[in-house]
Amino acid sequence: MTQLWDFSGGIHPAENKHLSTSRPITDAGLPEVLVLPLQQHIGEPAEACVAVDDRVLKGQKVADVTGGMGVPVHAPTSGTIESVSLQPVPHPSGMSDWCITLKPDGKDEWAPLNPVTNYRDLDRETVLERIRDAGISGMGGAGFPTNIKLRPPRDRKVNTLILNGAECEPYITADDMSMRENAGEIIAGLRIMAWVLRPERVVIGIEDNKPEAISALRKAAEGTQTEIAVIPTKYPSGGEKQLIQILTGMEVPSGGIPADIGVMCQNVGTAIAVSAAIHRGEPLISRVTTVTGDAVTDPGNFEVLIGTPIDYLLAQAGPTQNKLHRLVLGGPMMGYTLETPAVPVVKTTNCVIAATATELPDPAPEQPCIRCSMCAEACPMELLPQQLFWYSKSGELDKAEHLNLFDCIECGACSYVCPSSIPLVQYYRAAKGEIRVQQAEQLKADRARERFEARQARLEREQQEKEQRRKERAKAAAEAQAKKQAEAEKAEAEGQPADDRAAKATLVQEALARKKAKAQQQAETKAGASETSTSSEPTPDIDALEKQLAQATAKLNTMQSMLEDARAENADNVEKLERAVTKNHDRVKRAEEALAEARLSVAATDTQPTDS
């Protein structure tokens, strides 16, 4: 007999499960249109890989995640793509998201499948890739991609694999009926996951209020090493962390995951999907969903194609419109009210409750907290709901986070027992959302700062390297000059020329001096002539000046191009080229000024009156 432990808190709400277990799982049929949201799981949204008017086959991939964490979406039947557009999706906010609309053709024609005769002949990575290609994500919670969950970090060996069949939330019986009718398929999928993980222990946890399912699983598990652990009925024993504590006595650390303590949980529906993907090659295109509540005349569980509109599904259960007061997606504890039934069934849709006003009345007005501590007694995570409520309401989010706000599993037990009708879980969800937004903004700011600091460090490093090269060149030039001077002095002392280069340098200096003196003499002569007779000034040569300006500009462009190349190659002659560019800038400027003055002079001459 399996040893069991207990967890703190918990409640015992009315189960109301009998409403939907009186008949077998029924095929919901084929609606007129199927709406396939591109994001049905945690991670990146898929991108459509089909276009409008394309004909697709049943099981054909219509969208996939090209980068990041995610799984593809498949066509639940054959038909034609009508649109890829924004449409309402099941979400507490009532928002719209990108969806593919498929018009079935009624032929239900399958795409080619690739079943596996013996998965043990494959390597584990191939099996995990097949699970991903089948579009399988967790079907009992937030929809975490199954292939990623089955690949824990190398340093975290999974010793215990748990299949969660507790299904503790009121009204929901999808897993119960699946275990009754598809126990063999569940065990087959569980064995595949156990083969991938190689745990020491495999156990199915199931509440004692499901005797038919318990019997079916025990029969299907005969001859295997799988334990069937029957646990007491208490909400939320089906929570991942609570079920782990019940079956192992260990607690998942705050902020951690089950793999941190060597445990992994999977859902009953996920096991069925894994078996279908490996043994038959079928992708995840349908699931079992409970339709229940006093506002339907024929409640039950339906095998529903992914993308089926909720209003179509309700019609299969015989809704009584004049009784329908509230439509809830999920259970009464963790689900949310739908504003419209025009949203599709997705991979995580396990229940739809069509409730009357008596069954699920409008919540009572919120009253002040009376500090009764009933919420703390009911909390299965041993948190401080009252204190978290005050911090969340007042916007003291750092304090709420410090009190482990993110350990809250949003089970609703605190709200259920609150005598003041305070919607505690709604406050916690809002606070979590605000914290996530702040963290995302902070992360963005941190990355921007890191990029700026890296750029500044790079620029400083380049400047230091440039300065170091300049100093090295200056040092080398000084050493060469000193050496040259020393040789000249030595030669002079010995009465001999240092070398031909020194002699040539002397001649060059003398020639430059003579040229400078001649230019100065010519300038003085020209100035004297100008003073004696201004009327004899020659007319400026505009063409020559324009040619000089063009030559100077072309040379400047050439020097600038050479400078840019030198900078790109980090050459040693950068400073020399910079001086040359500056010098050529001055030449261009002088040429422009000379041309402008010449043009003014010519214009003045043309307008001067002549003697008659």
Coordinates of C-alpha atoms in Angstrom, one line a residue, residues 164-542:
N164 CA -2.2 13.4 -12.0
G165 CA -5.6 11.8 -12.0
A166 CA -6.9 13.6 -8.9
E167 CA -9.2 16.0 -10.8
C168 CA -10.2 17.7 -7.6
E169 CA -12.1 20.7 -8.9
P170 CA -15.9 20.5 -8.7
Y171 CA -18.0 19.8 -11.8
I172 CA -15.0 18.6 -13.9
T173 CA -15.1 14.9 -14.9
A174 CA -13.1 14.9 -18.2
D175 CA -10.2 13.0 -16.6
D176 CA -12.5 10.7 -14.6
M177 CA -14.4 9.5 -17.8
S178 CA -11.1 9.2 -19.7
M179 CA -9.7 7.0 -17.1
R180 CA -12.8 4.9 -17.1
E181 CA -12.9 4.4 -20.9
N182 CA -9.3 4.8 -22.0
A183 CA -7.3 3.3 -19.2
G184 CA -5.2 1.2 -21.6
E185 CA -4.3 4.3 -23.7
I186 CA -3.3 6.2 -20.5
I187 CA -1.0 3.4 -19.3
A188 CA 0.6 3.2 -22.8
G189 CA 1.3 6.9 -22.8
L190 CA 2.6 6.8 -19.3
R191 CA 5.0 4.0 -20.2
I192 CA 6.4 6.0 -23.1
M193 CA 7.1 9.0 -20.8
A194 CA 8.6 6.6 -18.2
W195 CA 10.9 5.2 -20.9
V196 CA 12.1 8.7 -21.8
L197 CA 12.7 9.7 -18.2
R198 CA 13.8 6.4 -16.6
P199 CA 12.4 7.2 -13.1
E200 CA 12.7 4.8 -10.2
R201 CA 9.0 5.1 -9.4
V202 CA 5.9 5.6 -11.5
V203 CA 2.7 6.4 -9.7
I204 CA -0.9 7.5 -10.6
G205 CA -2.6 9.7 -8.0
I206 CA -6.4 9.5 -8.0
E207 CA -9.0 10.7 -5.5
D208 CA -11.1 8.1 -3.7
N209 CA -14.3 9.6 -5.2
K210 CA -13.6 7.9 -8.6
P211 CA -14.1 4.1 -7.9
E212 CA -14.8 3.2 -11.6
A213 CA -11.7 4.9 -12.8
I214 CA -9.6 3.3 -10.0
S215 CA -10.8 -0.1 -11.0
A216 CA -10.1 0.5 -14.7
L217 CA -6.6 1.8 -14.1
R218 CA -5.7 -1.1 -11.8
K219 CA -6.7 -3.6 -14.4
A220 CA -4.8 -1.8 -17.2
A221 CA -1.7 -1.4 -15.0
E222 CA -1.4 -5.2 -14.2
G223 CA 2.0 -6.5 -15.1
T224 CA 3.6 -3.1 -14.9
Q225 CA 5.5 -1.4 -12.2
T226 CA 3.0 1.4 -12.0
E227 CA 1.5 2.2 -8.6
I228 CA -2.2 3.3 -8.3
A229 CA -2.3 5.6 -5.3
V230 CA -5.8 6.4 -4.0
I231 CA -5.8 9.6 -2.1
P232 CA -8.4 11.3 0.1
T233 CA -10.8 13.7 -1.6
K234 CA -9.8 17.3 -0.7
Y235 CA -9.5 20.4 -2.7
P236 CA -6.9 21.2 -4.1
S237 CA -5.2 17.8 -3.9
G238 CA -5.0 17.9 -7.7
G239 CA -2.6 20.8 -7.6
E240 CA 0.8 19.8 -8.8
K241 CA 2.7 20.8 -5.6
Q242 CA -0.1 19.4 -3.3
L243 CA -0.1 16.0 -5.1
I244 CA 3.6 15.7 -4.9
Q245 CA 3.5 16.4 -1.2
I246 CA 0.7 13.8 -0.7
L247 CA 2.6 11.1 -2.7
T248 CA 6.2 11.8 -1.7
G249 CA 6.1 13.8 1.5
M250 CA 8.4 16.4 -0.2
E251 CA 7.7 20.0 -0.8
V252 CA 8.7 21.9 -4.0
P253 CA 10.9 24.8 -2.9
S254 CA 9.6 28.3 -3.2
G255 CA 10.2 29.6 -6.6
G256 CA 11.3 26.1 -7.8
I257 CA 10.0 23.4 -10.0
P258 CA 9.2 19.7 -9.2
A259 CA 12.4 18.6 -11.1
D260 CA 14.4 20.4 -8.3
I261 CA 13.4 17.6 -6.0
G262 CA 13.5 14.8 -8.6
V263 CA 9.7 14.7 -9.4
M264 CA 7.7 15.2 -12.5
C265 CA 3.9 15.5 -12.9
Q266 CA 1.9 14.8 -16.1
N267 CA -1.8 14.9 -16.9
V268 CA -4.1 12.0 -17.8
G269 CA -5.1 13.8 -21.1
T270 CA -1.4 14.3 -21.9
A271 CA -0.7 10.6 -21.6
I272 CA -3.5 9.8 -24.0
A273 CA -2.1 12.3 -26.5
V274 CA 1.4 10.9 -26.2
S275 CA 0.2 7.4 -26.9
A276 CA -1.7 8.5 -30.0
A277 CA 1.3 10.5 -31.3
I278 CA 3.7 7.6 -31.0
H279 CA 1.7 4.5 -31.6
R280 CA -0.7 5.9 -34.3
G281 CA 1.2 9.0 -35.5
E282 CA -1.7 11.3 -34.8
P283 CA -1.2 14.9 -33.7
L284 CA -3.2 16.5 -30.9
I285 CA -6.4 17.7 -32.7
S286 CA -9.1 16.9 -30.1
R287 CA -9.6 16.5 -26.4
V288 CA -12.3 15.4 -23.9
T289 CA -14.2 18.4 -22.4
T290 CA -16.9 18.4 -19.8
V291 CA -20.1 20.3 -20.5
T292 CA -22.2 20.6 -17.4
G293 CA -24.4 22.9 -15.2
D294 CA -28.1 23.2 -14.5
A295 CA -28.6 25.3 -17.6
V296 CA -28.1 22.3 -19.9
T297 CA -30.5 19.4 -20.2
D298 CA -28.0 16.7 -21.3
P299 CA -24.7 17.3 -19.6
G300 CA -21.8 15.0 -20.3
N301 CA -18.3 14.7 -21.6
F302 CA -17.5 15.2 -25.3
E303 CA -14.6 14.3 -27.6
V304 CA -14.2 17.8 -29.1
L305 CA -12.1 18.9 -32.1
I306 CA -9.7 21.7 -31.2
G307 CA -11.1 24.9 -32.5
T308 CA -14.8 24.0 -32.0
P309 CA -16.8 27.1 -31.0
I310 CA -18.2 26.9 -27.4
D311 CA -21.7 27.8 -28.6
Y312 CA -21.7 24.8 -30.9
L313 CA -20.5 22.6 -28.1
L314 CA -23.2 23.9 -25.8
A315 CA -25.8 23.0 -28.4
Q316 CA -24.7 19.3 -28.1
A317 CA -25.7 19.4 -24.4
G318 CA -29.1 20.9 -24.9
P319 CA -28.8 24.4 -23.4
T320 CA -31.9 26.1 -21.9
Q321 CA -31.3 29.7 -22.8
N322 CA -33.8 31.2 -20.4
K323 CA -31.9 29.5 -17.5
L324 CA -28.4 30.4 -18.5
H325 CA -27.0 33.0 -16.1
R326 CA -23.3 32.5 -16.4
L327 CA -20.9 30.7 -18.7
V328 CA -17.7 29.5 -17.0
L329 CA -14.7 28.1 -18.8
G330 CA -12.9 25.7 -16.4
G331 CA -14.1 24.9 -12.9
P332 CA -16.0 27.1 -10.4
M333 CA -12.8 27.6 -8.3
M334 CA -10.1 28.4 -10.9
G335 CA -12.2 29.1 -14.1
Y336 CA -13.4 32.4 -15.4
T337 CA -16.6 33.8 -16.8
L338 CA -16.9 34.0 -20.6
E339 CA -18.4 37.2 -22.0
T340 CA -19.4 35.4 -25.2
P341 CA -19.7 31.8 -26.3
A342 CA -18.1 32.7 -29.6
V343 CA -14.7 31.5 -28.5
P344 CA -13.1 28.2 -29.5
V345 CA -12.1 25.1 -27.6
V346 CA -8.3 25.0 -27.1
K347 CA -5.9 22.3 -25.9
T348 CA -6.4 23.3 -22.2
T349 CA -10.2 23.5 -22.3
N350 CA -11.3 20.8 -19.8
C351 CA -14.8 22.1 -18.8
V352 CA -17.6 24.5 -19.7
I353 CA -20.2 25.2 -17.0
A354 CA -23.6 26.6 -18.1
A355 CA -24.9 27.7 -14.7
T356 CA -28.2 29.1 -13.6
A357 CA -28.5 32.1 -11.2
T358 CA -29.2 29.8 -8.3
E359 CA -26.3 27.5 -9.1
L360 CA -23.6 30.2 -9.5
P361 CA -25.2 33.5 -8.3
D362 CA -23.4 36.9 -8.7
P363 CA -20.8 37.4 -6.1
A364 CA -21.9 39.4 -3.0
P365 CA -20.5 42.9 -2.6
E366 CA -17.0 43.1 -1.2
Q367 CA -17.0 44.0 2.5
P368 CA -14.1 45.1 4.8
C369 CA -11.8 42.3 6.0
I370 CA -12.7 41.3 9.6
R371 CA -9.3 39.5 10.2
C372 CA -10.9 36.2 10.9
S373 CA -7.9 34.3 9.5
M374 CA -10.1 31.7 7.7
C375 CA -8.2 32.4 4.5
A376 CA -4.9 31.5 6.1
E377 CA -6.3 28.3 7.5
A378 CA -7.6 27.3 4.0
C379 CA -4.4 28.2 2.0
P380 CA -2.7 25.0 0.8
M381 CA 0.6 26.9 0.3
E382 CA 0.7 28.1 3.9
L383 CA 0.9 31.8 2.8
L384 CA -0.6 34.9 4.5
P385 CA -3.6 35.7 2.2
Q386 CA -4.7 38.6 4.4
Q387 CA -1.4 40.3 4.3
L388 CA -1.0 39.6 0.6
F389 CA -4.4 41.2 0.0
W390 CA -3.5 44.4 1.9
Y391 CA -0.1 44.8 0.0
S392 CA -1.7 44.0 -3.4
K393 CA -4.6 46.4 -2.8
S394 CA -2.3 49.2 -1.7
G395 CA 0.2 48.7 -4.4
E396 CA 3.1 47.6 -2.1
L397 CA 4.1 45.0 -4.6
D398 CA 7.7 44.6 -3.4
K399 CA 6.3 43.6 0.0
A400 CA 3.8 41.2 -1.5
E401 CA 6.5 39.6 -3.6
H402 CA 8.7 39.3 -0.4
L403 CA 5.8 37.3 1.1
N404 CA 6.0 34.8 -1.7
L405 CA 3.1 36.1 -3.8
F406 CA 4.2 34.0 -6.7
D407 CA 3.9 30.8 -4.7
C408 CA 0.1 31.3 -4.8
I409 CA -1.4 28.7 -7.1
E410 CA -4.7 30.7 -7.4
C411 CA -6.8 27.8 -6.3
G412 CA -9.5 30.1 -4.9
A413 CA -9.7 28.4 -1.5
C414 CA -9.2 31.7 0.3
S415 CA -11.9 33.5 -1.7
Y416 CA -14.2 30.5 -1.1
V417 CA -14.1 30.7 2.7
C418 CA -13.9 34.6 3.0
P419 CA -17.0 35.8 4.9
S420 CA -16.4 39.3 3.6
S421 CA -16.7 38.1 -0.1
I422 CA -13.4 39.6 -1.0
P423 CA -12.2 38.4 -4.4
L424 CA -8.7 37.7 -3.1
V425 CA -7.5 35.7 -6.1
Q426 CA -8.3 38.6 -8.4
Y427 CA -6.2 40.9 -6.3
Y428 CA -3.3 38.4 -6.4
R429 CA -3.6 38.0 -10.2
A430 CA -3.6 41.7 -10.7
A431 CA -0.5 42.2 -8.5
K432 CA 1.3 39.4 -10.3
G433 CA 0.6 40.9 -13.6
E434 CA 1.8 44.3 -12.5
I435 CA 5.0 42.8 -11.1
R436 CA 5.7 41.0 -14.3
V437 CA 5.2 44.2 -16.3
Q438 CA 7.7 46.0 -14.0
Q439 CA 10.2 43.1 -14.2
A440 CA 9.9 43.2 -18.0
E441 CA 10.5 47.0 -18.1
Q442 CA 13.4 46.6 -15.7
L443 CA 15.0 43.9 -17.8
K444 CA 14.7 46.1 -20.9
A445 CA 16.3 48.9 -19.0
D446 CA 19.1 46.7 -17.7
R447 CA 19.8 45.4 -21.2
A448 CA 19.9 49.0 -22.6
R449 CA 22.3 50.0 -19.8
E450 CA 24.6 47.0 -20.5
R451 CA 24.7 47.8 -24.2
F452 CA 25.5 51.5 -23.4
E453 CA 28.2 50.5 -20.9
A454 CA 29.7 48.0 -23.4
R455 CA 29.8 50.7 -26.1
Q456 CA 31.4 53.2 -23.8
A457 CA 34.0 50.7 -22.8
R458 CA 34.7 49.8 -26.4
L459 CA 35.1 53.5 -27.3
E460 CA 37.4 54.1 -24.4
R461 CA 39.5 51.1 -25.3
E462 CA 39.8 52.2 -28.9
Q463 CA 40.8 55.7 -27.8
Q464 CA 43.4 54.2 -25.4
E465 CA 44.8 52.0 -28.2
K466 CA 44.9 55.0 -30.5
E467 CA 46.7 57.1 -28.0
Q468 CA 49.1 54.3 -27.3
R469 CA 49.9 53.9 -31.0
R470 CA 50.4 57.7 -31.3
K471 CA 52.8 57.7 -28.4
E472 CA 54.7 54.7 -29.9
R473 CA 55.0 56.5 -33.2
A474 CA 56.1 59.8 -31.5
K475 CA 58.7 57.8 -29.5
A476 CA 60.0 56.1 -32.6
A477 CA 60.2 59.4 -34.5
A478 CA 62.0 61.0 -31.6
E479 CA 64.5 58.2 -31.4
A480 CA 65.1 58.3 -35.1
Q481 CA 65.6 62.1 -35.0
A482 CA 67.9 61.8 -32.0
K483 CA 69.9 59.1 -33.8
K484 CA 70.0 61.2 -36.9
Q485 CA 71.1 64.3 -34.9
A486 CA 73.8 62.2 -33.2
E487 CA 75.1 61.0 -36.5
A488 CA 75.2 64.5 -37.8
E489 CA 77.1 65.8 -34.8
K490 CA 79.5 62.9 -35.0
A491 CA 80.1 63.6 -38.7
E492 CA 80.6 67.3 -38.1
A493 CA 83.0 66.6 -35.3
E494 CA 85.0 64.3 -37.7
G495 CA 84.8 66.9 -40.5
Q496 CA 82.8 64.7 -42.8
P497 CA 79.2 64.8 -44.0
A498 CA 76.9 62.5 -42.1
D499 CA 75.5 61.0 -45.2
D500 CA 74.0 62.0 -48.6
R501 CA 70.6 62.4 -47.0
A502 CA 71.8 65.1 -44.7
A503 CA 73.5 67.0 -47.5
K504 CA 70.4 66.7 -49.6
A505 CA 68.3 68.0 -46.7
T506 CA 70.6 71.0 -46.4
L507 CA 70.3 71.8 -50.1
V508 CA 66.5 71.5 -49.9
Q509 CA 66.3 73.9 -47.0
E510 CA 68.5 76.4 -48.9
A511 CA 66.3 76.1 -52.0
L512 CA 63.1 76.6 -50.0
A513 CA 64.6 79.7 -48.4
R514 CA 65.5 81.2 -51.9
K515 CA 62.0 80.4 -53.2
K516 CA 60.4 82.1 -50.2
A517 CA 62.6 85.2 -50.6
K518 CA 61.7 85.4 -54.3
A519 CA 58.0 85.1 -53.6
Q520 CA 58.2 87.8 -51.0
Q521 CA 60.0 90.1 -53.4
Q522 CA 57.4 89.5 -56.1
A523 CA 54.6 90.3 -53.7
E524 CA 56.2 93.6 -52.7
T525 CA 56.7 94.6 -56.3
K526 CA 53.0 93.7 -57.1
A527 CA 51.8 95.7 -54.1
G528 CA 53.8 98.8 -55.2
A529 CA 52.4 98.6 -58.7
S530 CA 48.9 98.3 -57.3
E531 CA 49.4 101.5 -55.3
T532 CA 50.6 103.6 -58.3
S533 CA 47.9 102.5 -60.7
T534 CA 44.7 100.7 -59.9
S535 CA 43.5 101.1 -63.4
S536 CA 46.1 98.7 -64.7
E537 CA 44.9 95.7 -62.7
P538 CA 44.3 92.6 -64.9
T539 CA 40.9 91.1 -65.1
P540 CA 40.6 88.0 -62.9
D541 CA 40.7 84.7 -64.7
I542 CA 37.3 83.1 -63.6

